[in-house]
Tab-separated table of C-alpha atoms and ligand atoms in Angstrom:
chain	number	residue	atom	x	y	z
W	83	MET	CA	121.654	61.086	142.490
W	84	GLU	CA	125.014	60.082	143.943
W	85	SER	CA	125.257	56.806	145.838
W	86	GLN	CA	124.821	57.747	149.501
W	87	VAL	CA	126.925	56.721	152.463
W	88	LEU	CA	124.055	55.817	154.815
W	89	GLU	CA	126.029	54.943	157.873
W	90	ARG	CA	129.595	55.176	159.068
W	91	LYS	CA	130.340	53.667	162.488
W	92	SER	CA	132.894	55.405	164.614
W	93	SER	CA	135.448	52.625	164.562
W	94	THR	CA	139.007	53.651	163.742
W	95	ILE	CA	139.587	50.741	161.347
W	96	MET	CA	136.937	50.738	158.630
W	97	SER	CA	137.260	47.204	157.405
W	98	LYS	CA	133.751	46.253	156.290
W	99	THR	CA	131.789	48.114	153.636
W	100	LEU	CA	128.301	47.077	152.600
W	101	ILE	CA	127.026	48.234	149.213
W	102	LYS	CA	123.254	47.910	149.137
W	103	LYS	CA	120.597	47.568	146.448
W	104	ALA	CA	122.916	47.753	143.459
W	105	ARG	CA	122.377	46.136	140.069
W	106	LEU	CA	125.281	43.725	140.175
W	107	ILE	CA	126.760	42.843	136.771
W	108	THR	CA	129.093	39.961	136.043
W	109	ALA	CA	129.878	38.240	132.759
W	110	SER	CA	127.127	35.737	133.558
W	111	ASP	CA	124.609	37.602	135.752
W	112	ASP	CA	122.684	40.834	135.916
W	113	THR	CA	120.893	40.861	139.236
W	114	ARG	CA	119.906	43.065	142.183
W	115	ALA	CA	121.977	42.332	145.292
W	116	ASP	CA	123.919	43.647	148.257
W	117	LEU	CA	127.682	43.133	148.410
W	118	LEU	CA	129.821	43.061	151.540
W	119	ILE	CA	133.521	43.936	151.450
W	120	ASP	CA	135.641	42.642	154.311
W	121	GLY	CA	139.209	43.916	154.212
W	122	GLU	CA	140.571	43.356	150.702
W	123	LYS	CA	138.031	40.746	149.635
W	124	ILE	CA	134.399	40.337	148.692
W	125	ALA	CA	132.943	38.559	151.731
W	126	ALA	CA	129.286	38.110	150.789
W	127	ILE	CA	126.808	38.730	147.984
W	128	GLY	CA	123.095	38.336	148.639
W	129	MET	CA	119.714	39.853	149.223
W	130	ASP	CA	119.232	42.015	152.298
W	131	ILE	CA	122.608	41.535	153.970
W	132	ASP	CA	122.293	42.827	157.532
W	133	ALA	CA	123.677	46.382	157.686
W	134	ARG	CA	124.826	45.755	161.263
W	135	THR	CA	127.631	43.586	159.846
W	136	ALA	CA	129.295	46.640	158.267
W	137	ASP	CA	131.225	49.723	159.322
W	138	VAL	CA	130.178	51.700	156.245
W	139	VAL	CA	126.919	51.267	154.337
W	140	ILE	CA	126.474	52.698	150.847
W	141	ASP	CA	123.079	52.912	149.173
W	142	ALA	CA	123.672	52.134	145.488
W	143	THR	CA	120.042	52.173	144.338
W	144	ASP	CA	119.941	52.934	140.568
W	145	LYS	CA	123.667	52.225	140.238
W	146	LEU	CA	125.501	49.330	138.659
W	147	LEU	CA	128.217	47.354	140.403
W	148	LEU	CA	130.944	46.236	138.015
W	149	PRO	CA	134.198	44.382	138.612
W	150	GLY	CA	137.109	46.792	138.276
W	151	GLY	CA	138.342	46.965	134.708
W	152	ILE	CA	141.548	45.204	133.654
W	153	ASP	CA	143.514	46.801	130.836
W	154	ASN	CA	145.901	44.198	129.468
W	155	HIS	CA	147.477	46.462	126.863
W	156	THR	CA	149.263	49.581	128.111
W	157	HIS	CA	152.627	51.276	127.670
W	158	LEU	CA	153.491	53.385	130.724
W	159	ASP	CA	156.873	55.109	130.936
W	160	MET	CA	157.915	53.429	127.699
W	161	PRO	CA	160.875	54.594	125.607
W	162	PHE	CA	159.591	54.686	122.034
W	163	GLY	CA	160.060	56.749	118.885
W	164	GLY	CA	162.869	58.842	120.349
W	165	THR	CA	160.913	59.828	123.456
W	166	VAL	CA	159.115	58.276	126.450
W	167	SER	CA	155.358	57.791	126.847
W	168	SER	CA	154.109	60.584	129.067
W	169	ASP	CA	152.226	58.673	131.785
W	170	ASP	CA	154.284	56.936	134.424
W	171	PHE	CA	153.152	54.264	136.862
W	172	PHE	CA	151.538	56.852	139.116
W	173	THR	CA	149.863	59.270	136.704
W	174	GLY	CA	148.691	56.427	134.464
W	175	HIS	CA	147.340	54.480	137.443
W	176	ARG	CA	145.517	57.423	138.946
W	177	ALA	CA	143.902	58.178	135.581
W	178	ALA	CA	142.933	54.529	135.082
W	179	LEU	CA	141.311	54.383	138.519
W	180	PHE	CA	139.254	57.505	137.789
W	181	GLY	CA	137.972	55.676	134.730
W	182	GLY	CA	137.106	52.453	136.609
W	183	THR	CA	140.150	50.361	135.679
W	184	THR	CA	141.755	48.834	138.771
W	185	SER	CA	144.550	46.714	137.310
W	186	HIS	CA	146.590	46.390	134.147
W	187	VAL	CA	149.269	44.378	132.422
W	188	ASP	CA	151.971	46.537	130.860
W	189	PHE	CA	154.673	45.666	128.347
W	190	CYS	CA	158.198	45.227	129.645
W	191	ILE	CA	160.359	45.695	126.548
W	192	GLN	CA	163.604	43.685	126.514
W	193	PRO	CA	166.391	46.152	125.695
W	194	LYS	CA	168.642	44.442	123.135
W	195	GLY	CA	171.435	42.499	124.821
W	196	HIS	CA	169.610	42.252	128.155
W	197	THR	CA	168.266	39.144	129.824
W	198	LEU	CA	164.524	38.906	130.422
W	199	ARG	CA	165.131	38.822	134.170
W	200	ARG	CA	167.078	42.086	134.017
W	201	SER	CA	164.447	43.638	131.743
W	202	LEU	CA	161.740	42.748	134.249
W	203	GLU	CA	163.781	44.241	137.082
W	204	MET	CA	164.040	47.470	135.088
W	205	TRP	CA	160.291	47.622	134.499
W	206	ARG	CA	159.444	46.716	138.072
W	207	ALA	CA	161.694	49.559	139.214
W	208	LYS	CA	159.567	51.966	137.151
W	209	ALA	CA	156.529	50.928	139.191
W	210	ASP	CA	158.194	50.677	142.606
W	211	GLY	CA	156.907	53.327	144.988
W	212	LYS	CA	154.641	54.806	142.306
W	213	ALA	CA	152.008	52.183	141.517
W	214	ALA	CA	148.533	53.119	142.689
W	215	MET	CA	146.713	50.133	141.172
W	216	ASP	CA	147.677	46.498	140.700
W	217	TYR	CA	149.921	45.679	137.765
W	218	GLY	CA	151.667	42.882	135.948
W	219	PHE	CA	153.933	42.550	132.932
W	220	HIS	CA	154.132	40.822	129.589
W	221	VAL	CA	157.664	40.654	128.195
W	222	ALA	CA	158.280	41.862	124.641
W	223	ILE	CA	161.160	39.879	123.165
W	224	THR	CA	163.418	41.911	120.892
W	225	ASP	CA	166.649	39.904	121.010
W	226	LEU	CA	166.258	36.125	121.047
W	227	THR	CA	169.386	34.259	122.096
W	228	ASP	CA	169.639	30.663	123.308
W	229	ALA	CA	169.808	31.985	126.861
W	230	VAL	CA	166.638	34.020	126.319
W	231	MET	CA	164.915	30.893	124.944
W	232	GLU	CA	165.691	29.198	128.265
W	233	GLU	CA	164.472	32.237	130.174
W	234	ILE	CA	161.077	32.046	128.450
W	235	ARG	CA	160.660	28.664	130.152
W	236	ASP	CA	161.309	30.370	133.515
W	237	LEU	CA	158.919	33.292	133.025
W	238	PRO	CA	155.965	31.673	134.862
W	239	SER	CA	158.175	31.359	137.966
W	240	MET	CA	158.581	35.162	137.763
W	241	GLY	CA	154.803	35.668	137.577
W	242	VAL	CA	154.897	36.395	133.845
W	243	THR	CA	152.840	34.176	131.553
W	244	SER	CA	152.739	36.089	128.277
W	245	ILE	CA	155.300	37.275	125.751
W	246	LYS	CA	154.866	39.776	122.958
W	247	LEU	CA	156.442	39.861	119.521
W	248	PHE	CA	156.334	42.838	117.205
W	249	MET	CA	156.033	41.978	113.511
W	250	ALA	CA	156.459	45.697	112.685
W	251	TYR	CA	158.697	48.662	113.621
W	252	LYS	CA	161.626	47.583	111.464
W	253	GLY	CA	165.001	48.484	112.931
W	254	ALA	CA	163.492	48.940	116.378
W	255	LEU	CA	161.202	46.337	117.950
W	256	GLN	CA	160.509	44.108	114.928
W	257	VAL	CA	161.440	40.427	115.040
W	258	ASP	CA	161.729	37.994	112.129
W	259	ASP	CA	159.774	34.803	111.481
W	260	THR	CA	162.572	32.659	112.913
W	261	THR	CA	162.206	34.434	116.245
W	262	LEU	CA	158.434	34.304	116.033
W	263	PHE	CA	158.305	30.580	115.349
W	264	LYS	CA	160.930	29.636	117.944
W	265	CYS	CA	159.189	31.730	120.601
W	266	MET	CA	155.782	30.255	119.822
W	267	ARG	CA	157.129	26.717	120.274
W	268	VAL	CA	158.915	27.340	123.552
W	269	ALA	CA	156.047	29.469	124.875
W	270	LYS	CA	153.555	26.712	124.175
W	271	GLU	CA	155.711	24.167	126.041
W	272	SER	CA	156.021	26.553	129.002
W	273	GLY	CA	152.398	27.603	129.543
W	274	VAL	CA	153.156	31.044	128.148
W	275	LEU	CA	150.820	32.902	125.785
W	276	THR	CA	152.293	34.450	122.625
W	277	MET	CA	150.927	37.886	121.729
W	278	VAL	CA	151.700	39.563	118.416
W	279	HIS	CA	151.527	43.037	116.954
W	280	ALA	CA	150.545	41.921	113.451
W	281	GLU	CA	151.691	44.232	110.653
W	282	ASN	CA	154.185	43.420	107.897
W	283	GLY	CA	157.031	45.722	108.951
W	284	ASP	CA	159.237	44.956	105.920
W	285	ALA	CA	156.619	46.023	103.374
W	286	ILE	CA	155.657	49.053	105.490
W	287	ASP	CA	159.299	50.117	105.579
W	288	ILE	CA	159.417	50.171	101.762
W	289	LEU	CA	156.153	52.135	101.539
W	290	ILE	CA	157.440	54.701	104.059
W	291	LYS	CA	160.696	55.183	102.133
W	292	ASP	CA	158.793	55.591	98.846
W	293	ALA	CA	156.401	58.126	100.374
W	294	LEU	CA	159.186	60.210	101.881
W	295	ALA	CA	161.174	60.098	98.617
W	296	ALA	CA	158.096	61.451	96.835
W	297	GLY	CA	157.948	64.349	99.327
W	298	HIS	CA	154.946	63.155	101.375
W	299	THR	CA	155.510	64.158	104.983
W	300	THR	CA	152.081	64.816	106.563
W	301	PRO	CA	150.455	62.590	109.251
W	302	ASP	CA	147.876	61.101	106.838
W	303	TRP	CA	150.790	59.266	105.180
W	304	HIS	CA	151.182	57.235	108.348
W	305	GLU	CA	147.940	55.467	107.490
W	306	ARG	CA	148.621	55.339	103.737
W	307	THR	CA	151.868	53.480	104.322
W	308	ARG	CA	150.302	50.919	106.688
W	309	PRO	CA	147.386	49.542	104.642
W	310	PRO	CA	144.943	47.001	106.110
W	311	GLU	CA	146.167	44.199	103.844
W	312	LEU	CA	149.583	44.365	105.553
W	313	GLU	CA	147.884	43.898	108.924
W	314	ALA	CA	145.843	41.034	107.480
W	315	GLU	CA	148.930	39.414	105.931
W	316	ALA	CA	150.810	39.455	109.237
W	317	THR	CA	147.741	38.180	111.083
W	318	ASN	CA	147.428	35.264	108.659
W	319	ARG	CA	151.169	34.576	108.892
W	320	ALA	CA	151.159	34.553	112.692
W	321	ILE	CA	148.166	32.217	112.688
W	322	ALA	CA	149.877	29.851	110.227
W	323	LEU	CA	153.099	29.835	112.245
W	324	ALA	CA	151.204	29.177	115.485
W	325	ARG	CA	149.395	26.303	113.806
W	326	ALA	CA	152.671	24.837	112.559
W	327	ALA	CA	154.083	25.246	116.077
W	328	GLY	CA	151.528	22.662	117.236
W	329	ASP	CA	148.609	25.036	117.828
W	330	ALA	CA	150.542	27.416	120.049
W	331	PRO	CA	148.028	29.721	121.760
W	332	LEU	CA	148.098	33.034	119.914
W	333	PHE	CA	146.713	36.401	120.974
W	334	ILE	CA	146.516	39.052	118.248
W	335	VAL	CA	146.583	42.519	119.798
W	336	HIS	CA	144.848	45.682	118.558
W	337	VAL	CA	142.931	44.281	115.566
W	338	THR	CA	141.669	47.172	113.430
W	339	ASN	CA	140.093	45.837	110.274
W	340	GLU	CA	137.711	43.348	108.743
W	341	GLU	CA	140.261	41.364	106.762
W	342	ALA	CA	142.431	40.729	109.838
W	343	LEU	CA	139.373	39.868	111.905
W	344	ASN	CA	138.210	37.386	109.262
W	345	ALA	CA	141.563	35.605	109.516
W	346	ILE	CA	141.034	35.206	113.277
W	347	SER	CA	137.428	34.054	112.814
W	348	ARG	CA	138.512	31.415	110.278
W	349	ALA	CA	141.226	30.104	112.618
W	350	ARG	CA	138.790	29.925	115.524
W	351	ALA	CA	136.150	28.224	113.376
W	352	ARG	CA	138.558	25.380	112.655
W	353	GLY	CA	139.357	25.133	116.372
W	354	GLN	CA	142.743	26.821	116.487
W	355	ARG	CA	143.641	28.531	119.772
W	356	THR	CA	143.557	32.042	118.359
W	357	TYR	CA	142.271	35.044	120.296
W	358	GLY	CA	141.691	38.609	119.210
W	359	GLU	CA	141.756	41.959	120.972
W	360	THR	CA	140.689	45.355	119.747
W	361	CYS	CA	140.983	48.757	121.389
W	362	VAL	CA	138.144	51.118	122.181
W	363	GLN	CA	139.427	53.955	119.991
W	364	TYR	CA	139.017	51.847	116.849
W	365	PHE	CA	135.235	52.111	117.285
W	366	TYR	CA	135.416	55.901	117.115
W	367	PHE	CA	137.953	57.115	114.598
W	368	THR	CA	138.788	56.572	110.939
W	369	ARG	CA	141.651	57.403	108.611
W	370	ASN	CA	140.004	60.822	108.112
W	371	ASN	CA	141.129	61.879	111.589
W	372	LEU	CA	144.739	61.719	110.381
W	373	ASN	CA	144.025	64.657	108.060
W	374	GLY	CA	143.910	66.932	111.115
W	375	SER	CA	141.947	70.166	111.081
W	376	ARG	CA	141.727	72.925	108.464
W	377	ASN	CA	143.734	75.234	110.728
W	378	ASP	CA	146.298	72.608	111.603
W	379	PRO	CA	146.789	69.593	109.291
W	380	PHE	CA	149.535	68.380	111.632
W	381	GLU	CA	146.852	67.867	114.295
W	382	GLY	CA	146.339	64.483	112.612
W	383	ALA	CA	149.465	63.459	114.565
W	384	LYS	CA	147.254	63.130	117.649
W	385	TRP	CA	145.696	60.076	115.958
W	386	VAL	CA	148.968	58.477	114.836
W	387	CYS	CA	149.097	54.959	116.220
W	388	SER	CA	149.808	51.544	114.766
W	389	PRO	CA	147.972	49.841	113.264
W	390	PRO	CA	146.242	53.025	112.095
W	391	PHE	CA	142.580	53.984	112.106
W	392	ARG	CA	140.631	52.473	109.207
W	393	GLU	CA	137.168	52.859	107.653
W	394	HIS	CA	133.565	52.812	108.874
W	395	ASN	CA	132.964	49.296	107.542
W	396	ASP	CA	135.869	48.082	109.706
W	397	GLN	CA	134.212	49.568	112.786
W	398	VAL	CA	131.048	47.641	111.945
W	399	ALA	CA	133.136	44.462	111.607
W	400	LEU	CA	134.826	45.073	114.984
W	401	LEU	CA	131.421	45.418	116.657
W	402	ARG	CA	130.468	42.083	115.124
W	403	GLY	CA	133.770	40.654	116.381
W	404	ILE	CA	133.126	41.574	120.017
W	405	ARG	CA	129.520	40.400	119.833
W	406	LEU	CA	130.450	36.986	118.437
W	407	GLY	CA	133.516	36.579	120.665
W	408	ASP	CA	136.275	36.370	118.057
W	409	LEU	CA	137.491	39.619	119.608
W	410	MET	CA	137.321	38.723	123.265
W	411	ILE	CA	138.933	41.757	124.887
W	412	VAL	CA	138.683	45.529	124.455
W	413	SER	CA	141.819	47.241	125.796
W	414	THR	CA	143.386	50.658	125.161
W	415	ASP	CA	146.996	50.295	123.946
W	416	HIS	CA	147.423	53.423	126.079
W	417	CYS	CA	150.695	54.956	124.851
W	418	PRO	CA	150.392	58.723	125.331
W	419	PHE	CA	152.626	61.389	123.810
W	420	ASN	CA	152.040	65.101	124.306
W	421	TYR	CA	151.028	66.887	121.138
W	422	LYS	CA	153.030	70.060	121.678
W	423	THR	CA	156.295	68.524	122.844
W	424	GLN	CA	156.370	64.930	121.567
W	425	LYS	CA	154.134	64.407	118.530
W	426	ILE	CA	155.851	67.518	117.150
W	427	LEU	CA	159.011	65.434	116.639
W	428	GLY	CA	157.308	64.379	113.405
W	429	ALA	CA	156.577	67.868	112.090
W	430	GLU	CA	158.952	67.328	109.163
W	431	SER	CA	158.176	63.649	108.591
W	432	PHE	CA	155.199	61.477	109.512
W	433	ALA	CA	157.671	58.618	110.075
W	434	ALA	CA	159.114	60.464	113.073
W	435	ILE	CA	155.778	60.979	114.875
W	436	PRO	CA	155.829	58.837	118.038
W	437	ASN	CA	153.224	56.100	117.538
W	438	GLY	CA	150.571	55.863	120.196
W	439	VAL	CA	147.392	57.363	121.643
W	440	PRO	CA	146.037	57.929	125.157
W	441	GLY	CA	142.955	56.209	126.590
W	442	ILE	CA	143.536	54.327	129.862
W	443	GLU	CA	141.023	56.605	131.628
W	444	ASP	CA	138.432	56.637	128.851
W	445	ARG	CA	138.060	52.949	128.019
W	446	LEU	CA	135.012	52.025	130.073
W	447	VAL	CA	132.902	55.058	129.347
W	448	MET	CA	133.730	55.094	125.649
W	449	LEU	CA	132.982	51.383	125.191
W	450	TRP	CA	129.801	51.789	127.217
W	451	ASN	CA	128.686	54.502	124.798
W	452	ALA	CA	129.869	52.835	121.590
W	453	ALA	CA	128.571	49.357	122.309
W	454	VAL	CA	126.160	49.128	125.270
W	455	LEU	CA	124.097	52.271	124.790
W	456	THR	CA	123.850	51.555	121.068
W	457	GLY	CA	122.401	48.097	121.809
W	458	HIS	CA	125.264	46.086	120.324
W	459	ILE	CA	126.182	44.349	123.584
W	460	SER	CA	124.671	43.809	127.032
W	461	PRO	CA	126.170	45.135	130.282
W	462	SER	CA	127.290	41.546	131.026
W	463	LYS	CA	129.149	41.353	127.721
W	464	PHE	CA	130.742	44.699	128.570
W	465	VAL	CA	132.072	43.212	131.829
W	466	GLU	CA	133.314	40.151	129.960
W	467	LEU	CA	135.253	42.299	127.464
W	468	THR	CA	136.738	44.746	129.950
W	469	ALA	CA	137.402	42.591	133.029
W	470	THR	CA	136.515	38.892	132.970
W	471	ASN	CA	138.165	37.851	129.721
W	472	PRO	CA	141.342	39.853	130.433
W	473	ALA	CA	141.491	38.140	133.847
W	474	LYS	CA	141.066	34.677	132.292
W	475	MET	CA	143.429	35.271	129.397
W	476	PHE	CA	146.178	36.730	131.577
W	477	GLY	CA	146.002	34.400	134.563
W	478	LEU	CA	144.227	36.594	137.109
W	479	TYR	CA	140.846	34.878	137.348
W	480	PRO	CA	138.963	34.601	139.727
W	481	ARG	CA	141.166	36.746	141.958
W	482	LYS	CA	140.241	39.598	139.642
W	483	GLY	CA	137.790	40.198	136.813
W	484	THR	CA	134.562	39.226	138.543
W	485	LEU	CA	132.361	39.900	141.547
W	486	SER	CA	132.364	36.710	143.567
W	487	VAL	CA	132.930	35.765	147.176
W	488	GLY	CA	136.678	35.485	147.789
W	489	SER	CA	137.682	37.703	144.866
W	490	ASP	CA	139.626	40.909	145.410
W	491	ALA	CA	137.205	43.724	146.156
W	492	ASP	CA	138.078	45.663	142.989
W	493	ILE	CA	134.699	47.262	142.425
W	494	VAL	CA	133.204	50.109	140.439
W	495	ILE	CA	129.951	51.793	141.386
W	496	TRP	CA	128.841	52.899	137.944
W	497	ASP	CA	126.363	55.702	137.385
W	498	PRO	CA	124.618	54.663	134.164
W	499	VAL	CA	122.726	57.910	133.520
W	500	VAL	CA	125.023	60.819	134.324
W	501	ARG	CA	125.925	62.862	131.238
W	502	HIS	CA	129.234	64.644	130.822
W	503	THR	CA	131.686	65.918	128.236
W	504	VAL	CA	135.068	64.288	127.734
W	505	SER	CA	137.956	66.734	127.846
W	506	ALA	CA	141.683	66.872	128.495
W	507	ALA	CA	140.917	69.643	131.002
W	508	THR	CA	139.009	67.262	133.283
W	509	SER	CA	141.012	64.094	132.541
W	510	HIS	CA	143.802	62.849	134.759
W	511	MET	CA	146.127	61.413	132.103
W	512	ASN	CA	149.448	63.232	131.830
W	513	ILE	CA	148.917	64.514	128.310
W	514	ASP	CA	147.882	67.769	126.646
W	515	TYR	CA	145.005	66.410	124.552
W	516	ASN	CA	142.185	63.909	124.666
W	517	LEU	CA	141.262	61.873	121.595
W	518	TYR	CA	137.563	62.220	122.455
W	519	GLU	CA	137.681	65.961	123.245
W	520	GLY	CA	134.200	67.500	123.378
W	521	MET	CA	132.237	64.259	123.017
W	522	GLN	CA	129.081	64.088	125.142
W	523	VAL	CA	128.825	60.733	126.887
W	524	THR	CA	126.574	58.946	129.358
W	525	GLY	CA	127.837	56.894	132.322
W	526	LYS	CA	130.719	57.267	134.760
W	527	ALA	CA	132.665	55.460	137.430
W	528	GLU	CA	131.309	57.143	140.560
W	529	LYS	CA	133.144	55.238	143.281
W	530	VAL	CA	136.079	52.891	142.723
W	531	PHE	CA	137.453	50.372	145.208
W	532	LEU	CA	140.847	48.699	144.909
W	533	ARG	CA	141.146	45.638	147.138
W	534	GLY	CA	138.464	47.058	149.412
W	535	SER	CA	139.876	50.590	149.693
W	536	LEU	CA	137.913	53.468	148.258
W	537	VAL	CA	140.396	55.078	145.841
W	538	VAL	CA	138.088	57.318	143.805
W	539	ASP	CA	135.018	59.040	145.212
W	540	GLY	CA	133.379	61.180	142.526
W	541	THR	CA	136.002	63.728	141.556
W	542	SER	CA	138.042	63.123	144.709
W	543	TRP	CA	141.282	61.123	144.629
W	544	GLN	CA	141.595	58.875	147.687
W	545	GLY	CA	144.200	56.459	146.362
W	546	THR	CA	147.804	56.009	147.418
W	547	ARG	CA	151.000	56.425	145.470
W	548	GLY	CA	152.759	53.112	146.136
W	549	GLY	CA	149.507	51.364	147.107
W	550	GLY	CA	149.441	49.200	143.944
W	551	ARG	CA	150.843	45.678	143.983
W	552	PHE	CA	152.660	43.520	141.459
W	553	MET	CA	150.419	40.654	140.350
W	554	ALA	CA	152.160	37.344	139.756
W	555	ARG	CA	150.012	35.716	137.076
W	556	ALA	CA	149.071	32.117	136.338
W	557	SER	CA	148.832	30.639	132.828
W	558	ALA	CA	145.839	31.567	130.696
W	559	LEU	CA	142.503	29.852	131.200
W	560	LEU	CA	141.865	29.158	127.548
W	561	ALA	CA	138.515	28.257	126.063
O	617	URP	O1	150.985	53.026	118.111
O	617	URP	C1	151.079	52.232	119.034
O	617	URP	N1	150.235	51.241	119.081
O	617	URP	N2	152.036	52.388	119.954
O	617	URP	C2	152.349	51.525	121.025
O	617	URP	C3	153.172	50.349	120.615
O	617	URP	C4	152.324	49.287	119.978
O	617	URP	O2	152.467	49.023	118.798
O	617	URP	O3	151.495	48.686	120.643
O	618	ZN	ZN1	151.386	47.274	118.780
O	619	ZN	ZN1	150.713	48.421	122.284
């Protein structure tokens, strides 16, 4: 049964909402409680809060209350692979909110020759007037000059406390080890976290050229030319460079395979400040998906992303990684490209397929099904992976990422039993396919609040274009 609005007083300004009898889940607790929202904040959590204190009372018996999800790895409105990712800062935000994600940190990519300040202005302009949820930016460095080195020191004053370096995409976003090492050192001194896309782009470039010369053009060759050992090599190299940079904090994004994960686990076991992230889709798909369907082998292009999908044993390793904490965040790497008009750019060559997959709307429900309902993790661990750890790692905690008095009232009323089928037809992402098309799942974000405002109510959109805010972030709270 849907959570019921029990009472709505006839005041014109609805500022206080009381959610009653929910099972309230945080990274540390799983308890029955009432929660009072006052304006944008959580004002009280406790047993039997007096309903007379509220303008609106919602009965959430049999529902879970979760902190709004934080997706720290997204690419909205991003120029890439000769095209632009298909969700902008409105369509991507609306879709995220329907899925229970209330804030995100996107990648501002430094166009070569530009300052970081100018790059950030460009990315903030993309969000201006469109944002419907709260957002922040990491800056991806593509062109390191002495002036840019100095700018890295200033990033925290601009509300940006993480940089990203691509070790792959040769000729486009890839940086060399000199850049990597210099950035790690200055980032460490400045309270800035270094994130890396770990794949050996030089070796991949040779494998791609060889494959194309031999006449291999189909999407499955995307995976064949990006083997797991080249992800593991880059992961090990980044870890070694970070260690030599005086234990610079290092965050490895979108880990896909056991060998790369083992490198992170070894670093963490010896006490190095190394942190891993994986993405929800890596629990679901394997290299076989890149073969496409019998009718349409090119359909494999829908699953073209980097690093690519791996094997079943890697999925088992990733589940172990989130359980043990070496992978501390599950994000999406949401980077959508329409199949019919954008993925098709690679019809003649797998190397021209824009890299990236959609998922900003699907993250919570798909992780819930892959990891909670299968008994691998508890609901509290789920909250840790999707909200609390992203908030701590990216300088948003405790403003966001938890349910505590004084925190932003970013709240999801989660229906843990409703069953439904995932489909592009009912999704809100601006893309013509869904990776999980036809999968039957259990659980759904039923009501979603952003800073106290109800933005999603069942299938009804109540949010506001332009209602999202830029989040200036603090430095990471590192364990
Ligand atoms: O294929 C992907 N992952 N596209 C987005 C860019 C990146 O590497 O994160
Ligand atoms: Zn990447
Ligand atoms: Zn990415």
